[in-house]
Coordinates of N, CA and C in Angstrom, one line a residue:
M1 N -16.6 -9.0 6.5 CA -15.4 -9.1 5.8 C -14.2 -9.2 7.0
S2 N -13.5 -10.2 6.2 CA -12.1 -10.1 7.0 C -10.9 -9.8 6.6
T3 N -9.8 -9.7 7.6 CA -8.6 -9.4 6.7 C -7.9 -10.7 6.0
S4 N -8.3 -12.0 6.5 CA -7.2 -12.7 5.9 C -7.9 -13.0 4.5
S5 N -6.7 -13.4 3.9 CA -7.0 -13.5 2.0 C -6.1 -15.0 1.8
L6 N -6.3 -15.3 1.3 CA -5.4 -16.6 0.0 C -4.3 -15.8 -0.5
S7 N -3.1 -16.6 -0.3 CA -2.0 -15.7 -1.1 C -1.0 -17.0 -1.8
T8 N -0.4 -16.6 -3.0 CA 0.4 -17.8 -3.5 C 1.7 -17.5 -3.4
P9 N 2.4 -18.2 -2.3 CA 3.8 -18.3 -2.1 C 4.7 -18.1 -3.2
M10 N 5.5 -17.2 -3.3 CA 6.7 -17.3 -4.1 C 8.0 -17.9 -3.4
P11 N 8.9 -18.2 -4.2 CA 9.8 -19.5 -3.6 C 10.8 -18.7 -2.9
T12 N 10.8 -18.6 -1.9 CA 12.0 -18.0 -1.0 C 13.3 -17.9 -1.3
P13 N 14.1 -16.6 -0.9 CA 15.6 -16.6 -1.6 C 16.4 -18.0 -0.8
A14 N 17.5 -18.3 -1.8 CA 18.2 -19.3 -1.4 C 19.4 -18.6 -0.2
P15 N 19.8 -19.4 0.9 CA 20.8 -18.9 1.6 C 22.0 -18.5 1.1
G16 N 22.1 -17.2 1.3 CA 23.7 -16.6 0.8 C 23.3 -16.4 -0.7
Q17 N 22.2 -16.3 -1.0 CA 21.8 -15.3 -2.1 C 22.2 -13.8 -2.1
A18 N 23.1 -13.5 -3.2 CA 23.7 -12.2 -3.4 C 22.3 -10.9 -3.2
T19 N 22.7 -10.0 -2.7 CA 21.6 -9.1 -2.8 C 22.1 -7.8 -4.3
T20 N 21.1 -7.3 -4.3 CA 21.2 -6.3 -5.2 C 20.7 -5.3 -4.8
P21 N 22.0 -4.1 -4.9 CA 21.9 -3.0 -4.4 C 20.4 -1.7 -4.8
V22 N 19.9 -0.8 -3.8 CA 18.6 -0.3 -4.8 C 19.5 1.5 -4.3
P23 N 19.3 2.1 -5.8 CA 19.5 3.5 -5.3 C 18.5 4.4 -5.1
A24 N 18.7 5.4 -4.3 CA 17.8 6.6 -4.2 C 17.1 6.9 -5.0
L25 N 15.7 6.9 -5.0 CA 14.9 7.7 -6.1 C 15.1 9.2 -6.3
R26 N 15.4 9.3 -7.2 CA 15.7 10.7 -7.5 C 14.2 12.0 -7.8
A27 N 14.6 12.5 -6.9 CA 13.4 14.1 -7.1 C 12.5 14.1 -8.2
S28 N 13.1 13.9 -9.3 CA 12.4 14.4 -10.6 C 11.9 13.2 -11.1
E29 N 11.7 12.2 -10.3 CA 10.9 10.9 -10.8 C 9.4 11.3 -9.6
S30 N 8.6 11.5 -10.9 CA 7.3 12.1 -9.9 C 6.2 10.9 -10.2
P31 N 5.2 10.9 -9.2 CA 4.4 9.4 -9.3 C 3.5 10.3 -10.6
D32 N 3.5 9.0 -11.2 CA 2.0 9.3 -12.2 C 1.8 7.7 -12.2
T33 N 0.5 7.7 -13.5 CA -0.3 6.6 -13.2 C -0.1 6.2 -14.5
G34 N 0.9 6.9 -15.7 CA 0.8 5.8 -17.0 C -0.3 6.7 -17.5
S35 N -0.4 6.4 -19.2 CA -1.4 6.9 -20.2 C -2.7 6.4 -20.0
G36 N -3.9 7.3 -19.9 CA -5.0 6.9 -20.2 C -5.9 6.7 -18.9
G37 N -5.6 6.9 -17.7 CA -6.5 6.9 -16.9 C -6.2 7.9 -15.9
P38 N -6.9 8.4 -14.7 CA -6.7 8.9 -13.8 C -5.4 9.8 -13.2
T39 N -5.2 10.6 -13.0 CA -4.0 10.9 -12.3 C -3.9 10.5 -11.4
V40 N -2.1 10.7 -10.9 CA -2.4 10.6 -9.1 C -3.1 12.0 -8.1
A41 N -2.7 12.9 -8.9 CA -3.9 14.0 -8.0 C -5.3 14.0 -8.5
E42 N -5.7 13.2 -9.0 CA -7.2 12.7 -9.5 C -7.9 11.8 -8.5
L43 N -6.8 10.6 -8.5 CA -6.9 9.8 -7.3 C -7.0 10.5 -5.6
L44 N -6.0 11.4 -5.8 CA -5.8 12.1 -4.4 C -7.4 12.8 -4.0
D45 N -7.7 13.6 -4.9 CA -9.0 14.4 -5.0 C -10.2 13.2 -5.1
F46 N -10.2 12.1 -5.3 CA -11.2 11.4 -4.9 C -11.4 10.5 -3.6
V47 N -10.2 10.4 -3.1 CA -9.9 9.9 -1.9 C -10.6 10.7 -0.8
R48 N -10.2 12.3 -1.2 CA -10.0 13.3 0.1 C -11.5 13.6 -0.2
R49 N -11.9 13.6 -1.1 CA -13.9 13.6 -1.7 C -14.4 12.4 -1.1
T50 N -14.1 11.5 -1.1 CA -14.9 10.2 -0.3 C -15.0 9.8 0.8
A51 N -13.7 10.6 1.4 CA -13.6 10.2 3.1 C -14.2 11.6 3.5
D52 N -14.4 12.7 3.1 CA -15.4 13.6 3.9 C -16.9 13.3 3.9
D53 N -17.1 11.7 3.3 CA -18.7 11.7 3.0 C -18.6 10.7 4.6
A54 N -19.4 11.5 5.4 CA -19.6 10.9 6.8 C -20.5 9.4 7.0
A55 N -21.5 10.0 6.1 CA -22.4 8.9 5.8 C -21.8 7.4 5.6
L56 N -21.1 7.6 4.2 CA -20.4 6.4 3.9 C -19.0 5.7 4.8
V57 N -18.5 6.8 5.6 CA -17.7 6.1 6.3 C -18.1 5.5 7.2
A58 N -19.2 6.0 8.1 CA -19.9 5.7 9.1 C -20.8 4.1 8.9
S59 N -20.9 3.8 7.5 CA -21.7 2.8 6.9 C -20.7 1.4 7.1
L60 N -19.3 1.5 7.3 CA -18.1 0.5 6.9 C -18.4 -0.1 8.5
P61 N -18.6 -1.7 8.3 CA -18.9 -2.4 9.5 C -17.3 -2.2 10.2
L62 N -17.4 -2.5 11.6 CA -15.6 -2.2 11.9 C -15.9 -3.9 13.0
D63 N -14.5 -4.6 13.0 CA -14.0 -5.4 13.8 C -13.2 -5.5 14.4
P64 N -13.3 -5.6 15.6 CA -11.8 -5.6 16.8 C -10.9 -6.2 16.2
E65 N -11.2 -7.6 15.9 CA -10.1 -8.5 15.2 C -9.3 -8.4 14.1
G66 N -10.0 -7.7 13.0 CA -9.5 -7.5 11.9 C -9.8 -6.5 10.9
R67 N -8.8 -6.0 9.5 CA -9.0 -5.4 9.1 C -10.7 -5.6 8.3
T68 N -11.5 -4.4 7.9 CA -12.8 -4.7 7.4 C -12.8 -3.9 6.0
W69 N -13.3 -4.3 5.0 CA -13.5 -3.5 3.7 C -14.5 -3.3 2.8
L70 N -15.1 -2.6 2.1 CA -16.0 -2.4 1.1 C -15.4 -1.4 -0.1
R71 N -16.0 -2.5 -1.1 CA -15.1 -2.1 -2.7 C -16.0 -0.7 -3.1
L72 N -15.5 0.0 -3.6 CA -16.2 1.4 -3.9 C -16.2 1.9 -5.5
E73 N -17.0 2.6 -5.8 CA -16.4 2.8 -7.6 C -15.7 3.9 -7.5
G74 N -14.3 3.8 -8.5 CA -13.6 4.9 -8.4 C -13.4 5.4 -9.4
P75 N -12.7 6.3 -9.8 CA -13.2 6.9 -11.0 C -12.3 7.1 -12.2
G76 N -12.8 6.8 -13.5 CA -12.0 6.6 -14.5 C -11.7 5.1 -14.6
G77 N -12.3 4.4 -14.5 CA -12.0 2.8 -14.3 C -11.3 2.2 -12.9
S78 N -10.6 3.3 -11.9 CA -10.0 2.8 -11.0 C -10.3 2.1 -10.2
E79 N -10.0 1.5 -9.3 CA -10.3 0.1 -8.1 C -10.1 1.3 -6.8
A80 N -11.0 1.4 -6.1 CA -11.2 1.7 -5.0 C -11.6 1.2 -3.3
W81 N -11.1 1.4 -2.8 CA -11.6 0.8 -1.4 C -11.8 1.3 -0.1
L82 N -12.8 1.6 0.9 CA -13.1 1.8 2.0 C -12.6 0.8 3.1
I83 N -11.8 1.3 3.9 CA -10.8 0.4 4.8 C -10.6 0.7 6.5
G84 N -11.5 -0.4 7.2 CA -11.0 -0.2 8.3 C -10.1 -0.8 9.2
W85 N -9.7 0.2 10.0 CA -8.3 -0.8 10.7 C -8.7 -0.5 12.4
P86 N -8.5 -2.0 12.7 CA -8.4 -2.0 14.4 C -7.6 -1.5 15.2
P87 N -7.7 -1.0 16.2 CA -5.9 -0.6 17.1 C -4.7 -1.7 16.7
G88 N -3.5 -1.6 16.3 CA -2.3 -2.3 16.4 C -2.6 -3.2 15.1
T89 N -3.4 -2.9 14.4 CA -2.9 -3.3 12.8 C -2.6 -3.1 11.9
G90 N -1.9 -3.3 10.6 CA -1.3 -3.1 10.0 C -0.7 -3.8 8.6
T91 N -0.3 -3.3 7.6 CA -0.2 -4.2 6.3 C 1.0 -5.1 6.2
G92 N 1.9 -4.8 6.5 CA 3.3 -5.3 6.2 C 3.6 -4.6 4.8
W93 N 5.1 -4.8 4.5 CA 5.6 -4.4 3.6 C 5.1 -4.9 2.4
H94 N 4.7 -4.1 1.8 CA 4.2 -3.9 0.0 C 3.9 -3.2 -0.7
D95 N 4.0 -3.4 -2.4 CA 3.9 -2.5 -3.4 C 2.7 -2.9 -4.1
H96 N 2.4 -2.1 -4.9 CA 0.9 -2.8 -6.0 C 1.1 -2.5 -7.1
A97 N 2.9 -2.8 -7.7 CA 3.2 -3.4 -9.4 C 3.1 -2.4 -10.0
E98 N 2.4 -2.3 -10.8 CA 2.1 -1.3 -11.8 C 1.1 -0.1 -11.8
S99 N 0.3 -0.4 -10.4 CA -0.5 0.7 -10.0 C -0.1 1.8 -9.6
A100 N -0.3 3.0 -9.8 CA -0.2 4.1 -8.9 C -1.6 4.5 -8.0
G101 N -1.5 5.2 -6.9 CA -2.3 5.4 -5.7 C -2.5 6.5 -5.3
A102 N -3.4 6.6 -4.3 CA -3.5 7.6 -3.3 C -4.6 6.9 -1.8
F103 N -4.1 7.1 -0.5 CA -5.0 7.0 0.0 C -5.4 8.6 1.1
T104 N -6.3 8.3 1.7 CA -6.6 9.9 2.7 C -7.1 9.0 3.7
V105 N -6.9 9.4 5.3 CA -7.5 9.0 6.4 C -8.8 9.7 6.5
A106 N -10.0 9.1 6.7 CA -11.2 9.7 7.3 C -11.4 9.9 8.5
T107 N -11.1 8.6 9.5 CA -10.9 8.9 11.0 C -9.7 8.2 11.8
G108 N -9.7 8.9 12.6 CA -8.2 8.2 13.5 C -7.2 8.6 12.9
A109 N -5.9 7.7 12.7 CA -4.7 7.9 12.2 C -4.0 6.8 12.0
L110 N -3.3 7.0 10.7 CA -2.4 5.8 10.3 C -0.9 6.5 10.0
R111 N 0.0 5.6 10.2 CA 1.4 5.6 9.7 C 1.7 4.9 8.7
E112 N 2.7 5.6 7.7 CA 3.1 5.1 6.6 C 4.6 5.3 7.1
H113 N 5.5 4.1 6.6 CA 6.6 3.8 6.8 C 7.0 3.4 4.9
S114 N 7.6 4.3 4.1 CA 8.2 3.7 2.7 C 9.5 3.8 2.0
L115 N 9.4 3.7 0.9 CA 10.9 3.6 0.5 C 11.0 4.4 -0.6
A116 N 11.8 5.4 -0.4 CA 12.2 6.7 -1.3 C 13.0 5.9 -2.6
A117 N 12.8 4.9 -3.1 CA 13.4 4.3 -4.3 C 12.8 3.5 -5.2
R118 N 13.2 3.4 -6.4 CA 12.6 2.6 -7.2 C 12.8 1.1 -7.5
L119 N 12.2 0.5 -7.1 CA 12.9 -1.2 -7.3 C 12.9 -1.8 -8.5
P120 N 13.9 -2.8 -8.9 CA 13.8 -3.4 -9.7 C 12.5 -4.3 -9.7
T121 N 11.6 -4.3 -11.1 CA 10.3 -4.7 -11.4 C 10.3 -6.5 -11.2
D122 N 11.4 -7.3 -11.6 CA 11.6 -8.1 -11.9 C 13.3 -8.8 -11.6
G123 N 12.9 -10.3 -11.6 CA 14.2 -11.0 -11.2 C 15.1 -10.8 -9.9
W124 N 14.7 -10.5 -9.2 CA 15.3 -10.7 -7.6 C 14.1 -11.0 -6.4
K125 N 15.0 -11.8 -5.6 CA 14.6 -11.8 -4.1 C 14.7 -11.1 -3.2
S126 N 16.3 -10.7 -3.1 CA 16.3 -10.1 -1.8 C 17.5 -8.6 -2.5
L127 N 17.1 -7.9 -1.7 CA 17.7 -6.4 -2.2 C 18.6 -5.8 -0.9
E128 N 19.4 -5.1 -1.0 CA 19.9 -4.3 -0.1 C 20.2 -3.1 -0.2
L129 N 19.4 -2.3 1.2 CA 19.0 -1.0 0.6 C 19.8 0.2 1.2
H130 N 19.9 1.2 0.3 CA 20.6 2.0 0.7 C 20.4 2.8 2.1
E131 N 21.3 3.5 2.7 CA 20.8 4.6 3.8 C 20.1 5.7 3.3
G132 N 19.1 6.1 4.1 CA 18.5 8.0 3.5 C 17.4 7.3 2.7
I133 N 17.2 6.2 2.3 CA 15.8 6.1 1.7 C 14.6 6.0 2.5
D134 N 14.4 5.9 3.5 CA 13.6 5.6 4.7 C 12.4 6.4 4.9
R135 N 11.1 6.6 4.8 CA 10.4 7.7 5.2 C 9.6 7.3 5.8
T136 N 8.7 8.2 6.8 CA 7.4 8.0 7.7 C 7.2 9.2 7.6
R137 N 5.6 9.0 7.5 CA 4.7 10.1 7.8 C 3.5 9.5 8.4
E138 N 2.6 10.5 9.3 CA 1.6 9.8 10.3 C 0.2 10.8 9.6
L139 N -0.5 10.3 9.5 CA -1.6 11.1 8.6 C -2.9 10.9 9.6
R140 N -3.4 11.7 9.9 CA -4.5 12.1 10.8 C -5.9 12.3 9.9
A141 N -7.0 12.3 10.5 CA -8.1 12.3 9.6 C -7.9 14.1 8.8
G142 N -8.6 13.4 7.3 CA -8.4 14.5 6.3 C -7.1 14.7 5.4
E143 N -5.9 13.9 5.7 CA -4.6 13.9 5.3 C -4.6 13.0 4.6
G144 N -4.0 13.0 3.2 CA -3.5 11.5 2.8 C -2.5 12.1 1.8
R145 N -2.2 11.2 0.7 CA -1.0 11.1 -0.2 C -0.9 10.5 -1.3
G146 N -0.6 10.9 -2.6 CA -0.5 9.9 -3.7 C 0.9 9.3 -3.5
F147 N 0.9 8.3 -4.6 CA 2.3 7.3 -5.1 C 2.0 7.2 -6.2
G148 N 3.3 7.0 -7.0 CA 3.6 6.3 -8.6 C 3.6 4.7 -8.1
R149 N 3.9 4.1 -9.2 CA 4.0 2.3 -9.6 C 5.2 2.3 -8.5
H150 N 4.7 1.0 -8.2 CA 5.9 0.3 -7.7 C 6.5 1.0 -6.4
H151 N 5.4 1.6 -5.9 CA 5.7 2.2 -4.3 C 5.9 1.3 -3.1
V152 N 6.9 1.1 -2.6 CA 6.9 0.4 -1.5 C 6.4 0.9 -0.3
H153 N 5.4 0.5 0.9 CA 5.2 1.0 1.8 C 4.7 -0.3 2.6
E154 N 4.0 0.4 4.1 CA 3.5 -0.7 5.0 C 3.0 0.4 5.9
V155 N 1.3 0.4 5.8 CA 0.6 1.4 6.6 C 0.0 0.8 8.0
L156 N 0.2 1.3 9.0 CA 0.0 0.5 10.3 C -1.1 1.7 11.0
N157 N -1.8 1.5 12.0 CA -2.7 1.8 12.7 C -1.7 1.6 13.9
E158 N -1.5 2.6 14.6 CA -1.0 2.5 15.9 C -1.0 2.9 17.1
S159 N -2.8 2.8 16.8 CA -3.2 3.2 18.2 C -3.4 2.3 19.2
E160 N -3.6 2.3 20.5 CA -3.8 1.0 21.3 C -5.7 1.0 21.5
R161 N -6.0 2.0 21.2 CA -7.6 1.7 21.3 C -8.8 2.4 20.5
A162 N -8.1 3.2 19.4 CA -8.8 3.7 18.5 C -8.8 3.0 17.1
H163 N -10.1 2.7 16.6 CA -10.2 2.4 14.6 C -9.8 3.6 14.1
A164 N -9.2 3.3 12.9 CA -9.1 3.9 11.7 C -9.5 3.7 10.9
V165 N -10.0 4.7 9.5 CA -10.9 4.5 8.7 C -10.1 5.2 7.4
S166 N -10.2 4.5 5.8 CA -9.1 5.1 5.4 C -9.7 4.7 3.8
V167 N -9.7 5.7 2.7 CA -10.2 5.7 1.3 C -8.7 5.4 0.5
H168 N -8.8 4.1 -0.2 CA -7.7 4.2 -1.1 C -8.1 4.2 -2.6
A169 N -7.5 4.5 -3.4 CA -7.3 4.3 -4.9 C -6.8 4.2 -5.6
Y170 N -6.8 2.9 -6.5 CA -5.4 2.5 -7.8 C -6.1 3.0 -9.2
Y171 N -5.0 3.1 -10.3 CA -4.9 2.8 -11.2 C -3.5 2.6 -11.7
P172 N -3.6 1.6 -13.2 CA -4.7 0.4 -13.4 C -5.1 -0.5 -11.9
P173 N -6.6 -0.8 -12.0 CA -7.1 -1.9 -10.9 C -5.5 -3.0 -10.8
L174 N -5.8 -3.0 -9.2 CA -4.1 -3.5 -9.3 C -4.5 -5.0 -9.8
P175 N -3.2 -5.3 -9.9 CA -3.0 -6.4 -11.1 C -2.2 -7.2 -9.9
Q176 N -1.9 -7.3 -9.0 CA -1.1 -7.8 -7.8 C -0.6 -7.0 -6.5
I177 N -0.2 -7.5 -5.7 CA 0.3 -7.2 -4.4 C 1.6 -8.1 -4.4
R178 N 2.8 -7.1 -4.3 CA 4.2 -8.2 -4.0 C 4.1 -7.6 -2.5
R179 N 4.2 -8.7 -1.6 CA 4.6 -8.7 -0.3 C 5.7 -8.9 0.2
Y180 N 6.5 -8.4 1.2 CA 8.0 -8.3 1.5 C 8.3 -8.5 3.1
S181 N 9.4 -9.0 3.2 CA 9.9 -9.3 4.8 C 11.2 -8.0 4.8
R182 N 11.4 -7.4 5.8 CA 12.8 -6.6 5.8 C 13.3 -7.1 7.6
T183 N 14.6 -6.9 7.0 CA 15.4 -7.5 8.1 C 16.7 -6.2 8.0
G184 N 16.6 -5.3 9.0 CA 17.9 -4.4 8.5 C 17.4 -3.4 7.3
A185 N 18.3 -3.6 6.8 CA 18.5 -3.2 5.2 C 17.9 -4.2 4.5
T186 N 17.8 -5.4 4.7 CA 17.4 -6.5 3.6 C 16.2 -6.4 3.3
L187 N 15.5 -6.3 2.2 CA 14.1 -6.3 1.6 C 14.1 -7.8 1.3
R188 N 13.4 -8.8 1.5 CA 13.0 -10.2 0.6 C 11.8 -9.8 0.0
L189 N 11.4 -10.3 -1.1 CA 10.1 -10.3 -1.8 C 9.7 -12.2 -1.7
E190 N 8.4 -12.3 -0.8 CA 8.3 -13.3 0.0 C 7.0 -13.6 -0.6
Q191 N 5.9 -13.1 -1.7 CA 4.7 -13.6 -1.7 C 3.8 -12.8 -3.0
T192 N 3.3 -13.3 -3.5 CA 2.7 -12.4 -4.7 C 1.1 -12.6 -4.6
E193 N 0.4 -11.5 -4.6 CA -1.5 -11.7 -4.2 C -2.0 -11.0 -5.4
R194 N -3.0 -11.9 -5.9 CA -3.8 -11.2 -7.0 C -5.1 -11.2 -6.6
P195 N -5.5 -10.1 -7.7 CA -7.0 -10.1 -7.3 C -8.4 -11.2 -6.6
E196 N -7.8 -12.4 -7.3 CA -8.6 -13.4 -6.6 C -8.6 -13.5 -5.0
D197 N -7.5 -13.4 -4.9 CA -7.0 -13.7 -3.4 C -7.5 -12.7 -2.4
W198 N -8.1 -11.4 -2.6 CA -8.9 -10.5 -1.9 C -10.4 -10.2 -2.1
K199 N -11.0 -10.8 -2.9 CA -12.2 -10.6 -3.4 C -13.5 -11.1 -2.5

């Protein structure tokens, strides 16, 4: 299992293309998974219980060169993964489109950088982010978090020596992952990955 995956490139923004400002997320906009599936709280409960399964966590092969993963059976038709993170690896900025989710660290520690903003879902290539929407969390073994649809973040193992292992769950199962680049306050949509790209 390796971290390399095929990607479907998206057109890059034209030079000088106008950017769209993004407002901060209101406190009342709480995460949910939509109707008919497990709630974010249920996903978070699942990833916490799974991260406590020492035998399962130990069964994941770890690679010093790249992330490794194992597909799990998530609750209520959700998609779930056990992921190993070598020192110094990360995801880059991305979202999970219409899926809400949760993750918990089983071993080691991970840092999450996220945006407290709801991005437009279509029709943009470049956004200008407002001040005050950046959030950072350090999550150690046993700690996790849930998030709603269109959550934009990056997750990193900043350790110089230790692997981290985490458990992730998403509902509905991921229809796509959108990847972004960020320079200062400017966020650019770079590419979209679909399920066939990471099987």
